[in-house]
PDB file of C-alpha atoms in Angstrom:
ATOM      1  CA  MET A  63      28.344  26.187  -1.338  1.00  0.00           C
ATOM      2  CA  ALA A  64      25.166  24.897  -2.960  1.00  0.00           C
ATOM      3  CA  ARG A  65      22.247  23.797  -0.827  1.00  0.00           C
ATOM      4  CA  PRO A  66      21.155  20.197  -1.178  1.00  0.00           C
ATOM      5  CA  SER A  67      18.044  19.668  -3.264  1.00  0.00           C
ATOM      6  CA  ALA A  68      14.742  19.363  -1.446  1.00  0.00           C
ATOM      7  CA  ARG A  69      13.534  16.831  -4.039  1.00  0.00           C
ATOM      8  CA  PRO A  70      14.446  13.707  -1.990  1.00  0.00           C
ATOM      9  CA  LYS A  71      12.591  15.106   1.040  1.00  0.00           C
ATOM     10  CA  LEU A  72       9.545  15.874  -1.107  1.00  0.00           C
ATOM     11  CA  ILE A  73       9.536  12.430  -2.708  1.00  0.00           C
ATOM     12  CA  LYS A  74       9.838  10.823   0.718  1.00  0.00           C
ATOM     13  CA  ALA A  75       6.881  12.894   1.904  1.00  0.00           C
ATOM     14  CA  ALA A  76       4.851  11.859  -1.153  1.00  0.00           C
ATOM     15  CA  LEU A  77       5.612   8.184  -0.507  1.00  0.00           C
ATOM     16  CA  THR A  78       4.523   8.630   3.109  1.00  0.00           C
ATOM     17  CA  VAL A  79       1.236  10.143   1.960  1.00  0.00           C
ATOM     18  CA  VAL A  80       0.605   7.191  -0.363  1.00  0.00           C
ATOM     19  CA  GLU A  81       1.616   4.659   2.293  1.00  0.00           C
ATOM     20  CA  GLU A  82      -0.522   6.167   5.036  1.00  0.00           C
ATOM     21  CA  ARG A  83      -3.528   7.412   3.079  1.00  0.00           C
ATOM     22  CA  GLY A  84      -3.472   5.754  -0.343  1.00  0.00           C
ATOM     23  CA  ILE A  85      -2.785   6.930  -3.867  1.00  0.00           C
ATOM     24  CA  THR A  86      -5.990   8.962  -4.086  1.00  0.00           C
ATOM     25  CA  ALA A  87      -4.792  11.128  -1.184  1.00  0.00           C
ATOM     26  CA  LEU A  88      -1.675  12.157  -3.112  1.00  0.00           C
ATOM     27  CA  THR A  89      -2.163  15.871  -3.714  1.00  0.00           C
ATOM     28  CA  LEU A  90       0.303  18.723  -3.835  1.00  0.00           C
ATOM     29  CA  ASP A  91      -1.261  20.142  -0.669  1.00  0.00           C
ATOM     30  CA  ALA A  92      -0.912  16.808   1.191  1.00  0.00           C
ATOM     31  CA  VAL A  93       2.722  16.407   0.133  1.00  0.00           C
ATOM     32  CA  ALA A  94       3.624  19.988   1.056  1.00  0.00           C
ATOM     33  CA  GLU A  95       2.025  19.528   4.474  1.00  0.00           C
ATOM     34  CA  GLN A  96       3.775  16.164   5.034  1.00  0.00           C
ATOM     35  CA  ALA A  97       7.133  17.655   4.002  1.00  0.00           C
ATOM     36  CA  GLY A  98       6.661  20.758   6.119  1.00  0.00           C
ATOM     37  CA  VAL A  99       7.074  23.119   3.170  1.00  0.00           C
ATOM     38  CA  THR A 100       4.804  25.581   1.475  1.00  0.00           C
ATOM     39  CA  LYS A 101       2.903  24.514  -1.592  1.00  0.00           C
ATOM     40  CA  ARG A 102       4.913  27.120  -3.474  1.00  0.00           C
ATOM     41  CA  GLY A 103       8.135  25.449  -2.300  1.00  0.00           C
ATOM     42  CA  LEU A 104       6.864  22.104  -3.562  1.00  0.00           C
ATOM     43  CA  ILE A 105       5.783  23.588  -6.904  1.00  0.00           C
ATOM     44  CA  TYR A 106       9.282  25.012  -7.376  1.00  0.00           C
ATOM     45  CA  HIS A 107      10.536  21.411  -7.680  1.00  0.00           C
ATOM     46  CA  PHE A 108       7.388  19.742  -9.010  1.00  0.00           C
ATOM     47  CA  PRO A 109       5.108  22.167 -10.866  1.00  0.00           C
ATOM     48  CA  SER A 110       2.243  19.662 -11.071  1.00  0.00           C
ATOM     49  CA  LYS A 111       1.033  16.379  -9.612  1.00  0.00           C
ATOM     50  CA  HIS A 112       2.061  14.734 -12.875  1.00  0.00           C
ATOM     51  CA  ALA A 113       5.606  16.089 -12.484  1.00  0.00           C
ATOM     52  CA  LEU A 114       5.669  14.883  -8.875  1.00  0.00           C
ATOM     53  CA  LEU A 115       4.605  11.392  -9.926  1.00  0.00           C
ATOM     54  CA  THR A 116       7.220  11.412 -12.699  1.00  0.00           C
ATOM     55  CA  GLY A 117       9.865  12.294 -10.107  1.00  0.00           C
ATOM     56  CA  ILE A 118       8.615   9.563  -7.769  1.00  0.00           C
ATOM     57  CA  HIS A 119       8.832   6.935 -10.512  1.00  0.00           C
ATOM     58  CA  GLU A 120      12.325   8.070 -11.508  1.00  0.00           C
ATOM     59  CA  ASP A 121      13.442   7.889  -7.884  1.00  0.00           C
ATOM     60  CA  LEU A 122      11.872   4.488  -7.207  1.00  0.00           C
ATOM     61  CA  ALA A 123      13.246   2.983 -10.427  1.00  0.00           C
ATOM     62  CA  ALA A 124      16.738   4.223  -9.482  1.00  0.00           C
ATOM     63  CA  ARG A 125      16.351   2.636  -6.033  1.00  0.00           C
ATOM     64  CA  ILE A 126      15.253  -0.661  -7.572  1.00  0.00           C
ATOM     65  CA  GLU A 127      18.220  -0.593  -9.927  1.00  0.00           C
ATOM     66  CA  GLN A 128      20.559  -0.071  -6.968  1.00  0.00           C
ATOM     67  CA  GLU A 129      18.895  -2.984  -5.173  1.00  0.00           C
ATOM     68  CA  LEU A 130      19.410  -5.126  -8.284  1.00  0.00           C
ATOM     69  CA  LEU A 131      23.078  -4.145  -8.384  1.00  0.00           C
ATOM     70  CA  ASP A 132      23.475  -4.943  -4.691  1.00  0.00           C
ATOM     71  CA  ALA A 133      21.640  -8.280  -4.966  1.00  0.00           C
ATOM     72  CA  THR A 134      23.477  -9.353  -8.132  1.00  0.00           C
ATOM     73  CA  GLY A 135      26.881  -8.036  -7.135  1.00  0.00           C
ATOM     74  CA  ARG A 136      27.688  -6.659 -10.585  1.00  0.00           C
ATOM     75  CA  GLU A 137      26.430  -4.635 -13.505  1.00  0.00           C
ATOM     76  CA  PRO A 138      23.858  -6.445 -15.653  1.00  0.00           C
ATOM     77  CA  GLU A 139      26.149  -6.462 -18.704  1.00  0.00           C
ATOM     78  CA  GLY A 140      28.633  -8.620 -16.768  1.00  0.00           C
ATOM     79  CA  ALA A 141      26.098 -11.056 -15.323  1.00  0.00           C
ATOM     80  CA  SER A 142      24.379 -14.068 -16.842  1.00  0.00           C
ATOM     81  CA  LEU A 143      20.612 -14.226 -17.225  1.00  0.00           C
ATOM     82  CA  VAL A 144      20.405 -16.610 -14.264  1.00  0.00           C
ATOM     83  CA  GLU A 145      22.542 -14.293 -12.095  1.00  0.00           C
ATOM     84  CA  ARG A 146      20.411 -11.288 -13.052  1.00  0.00           C
ATOM     85  CA  THR A 147      17.220 -13.226 -12.350  1.00  0.00           C
ATOM     86  CA  ARG A 148      18.519 -14.457  -8.993  1.00  0.00           C
ATOM     87  CA  GLY A 149      19.357 -10.833  -8.103  1.00  0.00           C
ATOM     88  CA  TYR A 150      15.909  -9.679  -9.206  1.00  0.00           C
ATOM     89  CA  VAL A 151      14.158 -12.321  -7.106  1.00  0.00           C
ATOM     90  CA  ARG A 152      16.303 -11.542  -4.064  1.00  0.00           C
ATOM     91  CA  ALA A 153      15.776  -7.796  -4.427  1.00  0.00           C
ATOM     92  CA  SER A 154      12.025  -8.258  -4.874  1.00  0.00           C
ATOM     93  CA  LEU A 155      11.637 -10.478  -1.830  1.00  0.00           C
ATOM     94  CA  ASN A 156      14.050  -8.598   0.427  1.00  0.00           C
ATOM     95  CA  SER A 157      12.601  -5.150   0.019  1.00  0.00           C
ATOM     96  CA  PRO A 158       8.891  -5.381  -0.668  1.00  0.00           C
ATOM     97  CA  THR A 159       6.748  -2.335  -0.371  1.00  0.00           C
ATOM     98  CA  ASN A 160       3.089  -1.998  -1.191  1.00  0.00           C
ATOM     99  CA  VAL A 161       3.668   1.661  -1.990  1.00  0.00           C
ATOM    100  CA  GLU A 162       5.912   0.759  -4.926  1.00  0.00           C
ATOM    101  CA  MET A 163       3.413  -1.793  -6.181  1.00  0.00           C
ATOM    102  CA  ARG A 164       0.545   0.692  -6.006  1.00  0.00           C
ATOM    103  CA  LEU A 165       2.560   3.285  -7.873  1.00  0.00           C
ATOM    104  CA  ILE A 166       3.777   0.849 -10.529  1.00  0.00           C
ATOM    105  CA  MET A 167       0.203  -0.275 -11.157  1.00  0.00           C
ATOM    106  CA  GLU A 168      -0.833   3.370 -11.470  1.00  0.00           C
ATOM    107  CA  ALA A 169       2.044   4.002 -13.914  1.00  0.00           C
ATOM    108  CA  ALA A 170       0.950   1.296 -16.335  1.00  0.00           C
ATOM    109  CA  ASN A 171      -1.294   3.725 -18.234  1.00  0.00           C
ATOM    110  CA  GLU A 172       1.114   6.654 -18.295  1.00  0.00           C
ATOM    111  CA  PRO A 173       4.139   6.262 -20.613  1.00  0.00           C
ATOM    112  CA  GLU A 174       6.158   8.983 -18.877  1.00  0.00           C
ATOM    113  CA  TRP A 175       5.781   7.245 -15.512  1.00  0.00           C
ATOM    114  CA  MET A 176       6.528   3.799 -16.969  1.00  0.00           C
ATOM    115  CA  ALA A 177       9.648   4.977 -18.820  1.00  0.00           C
ATOM    116  CA  PRO A 178      12.066   4.763 -15.841  1.00  0.00           C
ATOM    117  CA  TRP A 179      10.818   1.271 -14.950  1.00  0.00           C
ATOM    118  CA  LEU A 180      11.166   0.083 -18.539  1.00  0.00           C
ATOM    119  CA  ARG A 181      14.699   1.514 -18.793  1.00  0.00           C
ATOM    120  CA  VAL A 182      15.760  -0.481 -15.763  1.00  0.00           C
ATOM    121  CA  TYR A 183      13.974  -3.659 -16.827  1.00  0.00           C
ATOM    122  CA  ARG A 184      15.291  -3.534 -20.398  1.00  0.00           C
ATOM    123  CA  ARG A 185      18.813  -2.929 -19.138  1.00  0.00           C
ATOM    124  CA  TRP A 186      18.609  -5.999 -16.920  1.00  0.00           C
ATOM    125  CA  PHE A 187      16.552  -8.256 -19.204  1.00  0.00           C
ATOM    126  CA  PRO A 188      17.092  -7.222 -22.847  1.00  0.00           C
ATOM    127  CA  GLU A 189      16.482 -10.764 -24.101  1.00  0.00           C
ATOM    128  CA  GLU A 190      12.790 -10.342 -23.376  1.00  0.00           C
ATOM    129  CA  GLU A 191      12.209  -7.973 -26.258  1.00  0.00           C
ATOM    130  CA  GLN A 192      11.016 -11.054 -28.130  1.00  0.00           C
ATOM    131  CA  PRO A 193       7.564 -12.646 -27.664  1.00  0.00           C
ATOM    132  CA  VAL A 194       7.193 -15.043 -24.722  1.00  0.00           C
ATOM    133  CA  GLU A 195       6.455 -17.969 -27.034  1.00  0.00           C
ATOM    134  CA  ASP A 196       9.874 -17.465 -28.681  1.00  0.00           C
ATOM    135  CA  LEU A 197      11.870 -17.614 -25.421  1.00  0.00           C
ATOM    136  CA  ASP A 198      14.143 -20.594 -24.942  1.00  0.00           C
ATOM    137  CA  ASP A 199      13.525 -22.834 -21.919  1.00  0.00           C
ATOM    138  CA  LEU A 200      15.966 -21.092 -19.569  1.00  0.00           C
ATOM    139  CA  SER A 201      14.749 -17.600 -20.508  1.00  0.00           C
ATOM    140  CA  PHE A 202      11.161 -18.750 -19.990  1.00  0.00           C
ATOM    141  CA  ARG A 203      11.923 -20.201 -16.534  1.00  0.00           C
ATOM    142  CA  CYS A 204      13.731 -16.977 -15.575  1.00  0.00           C
ATOM    143  CA  LEU A 205      10.687 -14.969 -16.659  1.00  0.00           C
ATOM    144  CA  ILE A 206       8.403 -17.198 -14.572  1.00  0.00           C
ATOM    145  CA  ALA A 207      10.708 -16.723 -11.561  1.00  0.00           C
ATOM    146  CA  ARG A 208      10.581 -12.927 -11.912  1.00  0.00           C
ATOM    147  CA  MET A 209       6.805 -13.017 -12.321  1.00  0.00           C
ATOM    148  CA  ALA A 210       6.512 -15.156  -9.177  1.00  0.00           C
ATOM    149  CA  ALA A 211       8.679 -12.663  -7.261  1.00  0.00           C
ATOM    150  CA  ASP A 212       6.508  -9.803  -8.517  1.00  0.00           C
ATOM    151  CA  GLY A 213       3.421 -11.776  -7.520  1.00  0.00           C
ATOM    152  CA  THR A 214       4.508 -11.827  -3.891  1.00  0.00           C
ATOM    153  CA  TRP A 215       3.922  -8.061  -3.798  1.00  0.00           C
ATOM    154  CA  GLY A 216       0.342  -8.519  -4.923  1.00  0.00           C
ATOM    155  CA  TYR A 217      -0.159 -11.425  -2.541  1.00  0.00           C
ATOM    156  CA  GLU A 218       1.227  -9.478   0.383  1.00  0.00           C
ATOM    157  CA  SER A 219      -0.841  -6.415  -0.412  1.00  0.00           C
ATOM    158  CA  THR A 220      -3.999  -8.470   0.209  1.00  0.00           C
ATOM    159  CA  LEU A 221      -2.819  -9.898   3.540  1.00  0.00           C
ATOM    160  CA  PRO A 222      -3.624  -8.260   6.870  1.00  0.00           C
ATOM    161  CA  ALA A 223       0.039  -8.726   7.884  1.00  0.00           C
ATOM    162  CA  PRO A 224       3.259  -9.033   5.856  1.00  0.00           C
ATOM    163  CA  LEU A 225       4.939 -12.384   5.262  1.00  0.00           C
ATOM    164  CA  THR A 226       7.223 -13.533   8.061  1.00  0.00           C
ATOM    165  CA  GLN A 227      10.950 -13.757   7.426  1.00  0.00           C
ATOM    166  CA  ALA A 228      10.640 -17.563   7.427  1.00  0.00           C
ATOM    167  CA  ALA A 229       7.847 -17.450   4.849  1.00  0.00           C
ATOM    168  CA  ARG A 230       9.837 -14.985   2.752  1.00  0.00           C
ATOM    169  CA  ALA A 231      12.901 -17.259   2.870  1.00  0.00           C
ATOM    170  CA  ARG A 232      10.783 -20.240   1.820  1.00  0.00           C
ATOM    171  CA  MET A 233       9.330 -18.238  -1.075  1.00  0.00           C
ATOM    172  CA  LEU A 234      12.840 -17.231  -2.160  1.00  0.00           C
ATOM    173  CA  THR A 235      14.026 -20.840  -2.149  1.00  0.00           C
ATOM    174  CA  GLY A 236      10.949 -22.030  -4.035  1.00  0.00           C
ATOM    175  CA  ILE A 237      11.160 -19.351  -6.688  1.00  0.00           C
ATOM    176  CA  LEU A 238      14.887 -19.831  -7.244  1.00  0.00           C
ATOM    177  CA  ALA A 239      14.273 -23.569  -7.670  1.00  0.00           C
ATOM    178  CA  LEU A 240      12.439 -22.673 -10.883  1.00  0.00           C
ATOM    179  CA  ILE A 241      15.711 -21.632 -12.518  1.00  0.00           C
ATOM    180  CA  ASP A 242      17.984 -24.126 -10.808  1.00  0.00           C
ATOM    181  CA  SER A 243      16.220 -27.185 -12.257  1.00  0.00           C
TER     182      SER A 243
END
């Protein structure tokens, strides 16, 4: 019987390090200590910090895709643009995490780290391969709604306390109104 992979435990430990101490504190030593493994044990799965960050981005993108599936209730190929956008907004507002936002911002300059995020986004929103100025009205409003949902992460990351459930519900209603008009 094969042993389960330690990768999920190591990624969880890395996310804890980033959440508690910030992205600059993410080192192989800090992750090994947080996970309760030797550095050698960590390096077996992630031979470098770059490899660890690649694994983190792959894991987080897969989680986001699952949240999109759950929020939409179907695969993207079987859902309309409005249904996919509604699912995106719900998923974004129901499961915010500053850790993800910090890591996504860090990934912007590293193609290997961005690749999993782009795969998910392009699967869910392939119509946006065209320039923004060429989007039809509905596609443009859906893009604005997704950008507003993404913006709540940035807004919340500057607040001393997270949004209340009531505030989050009001944001959800307001953002979805952009595509329901």
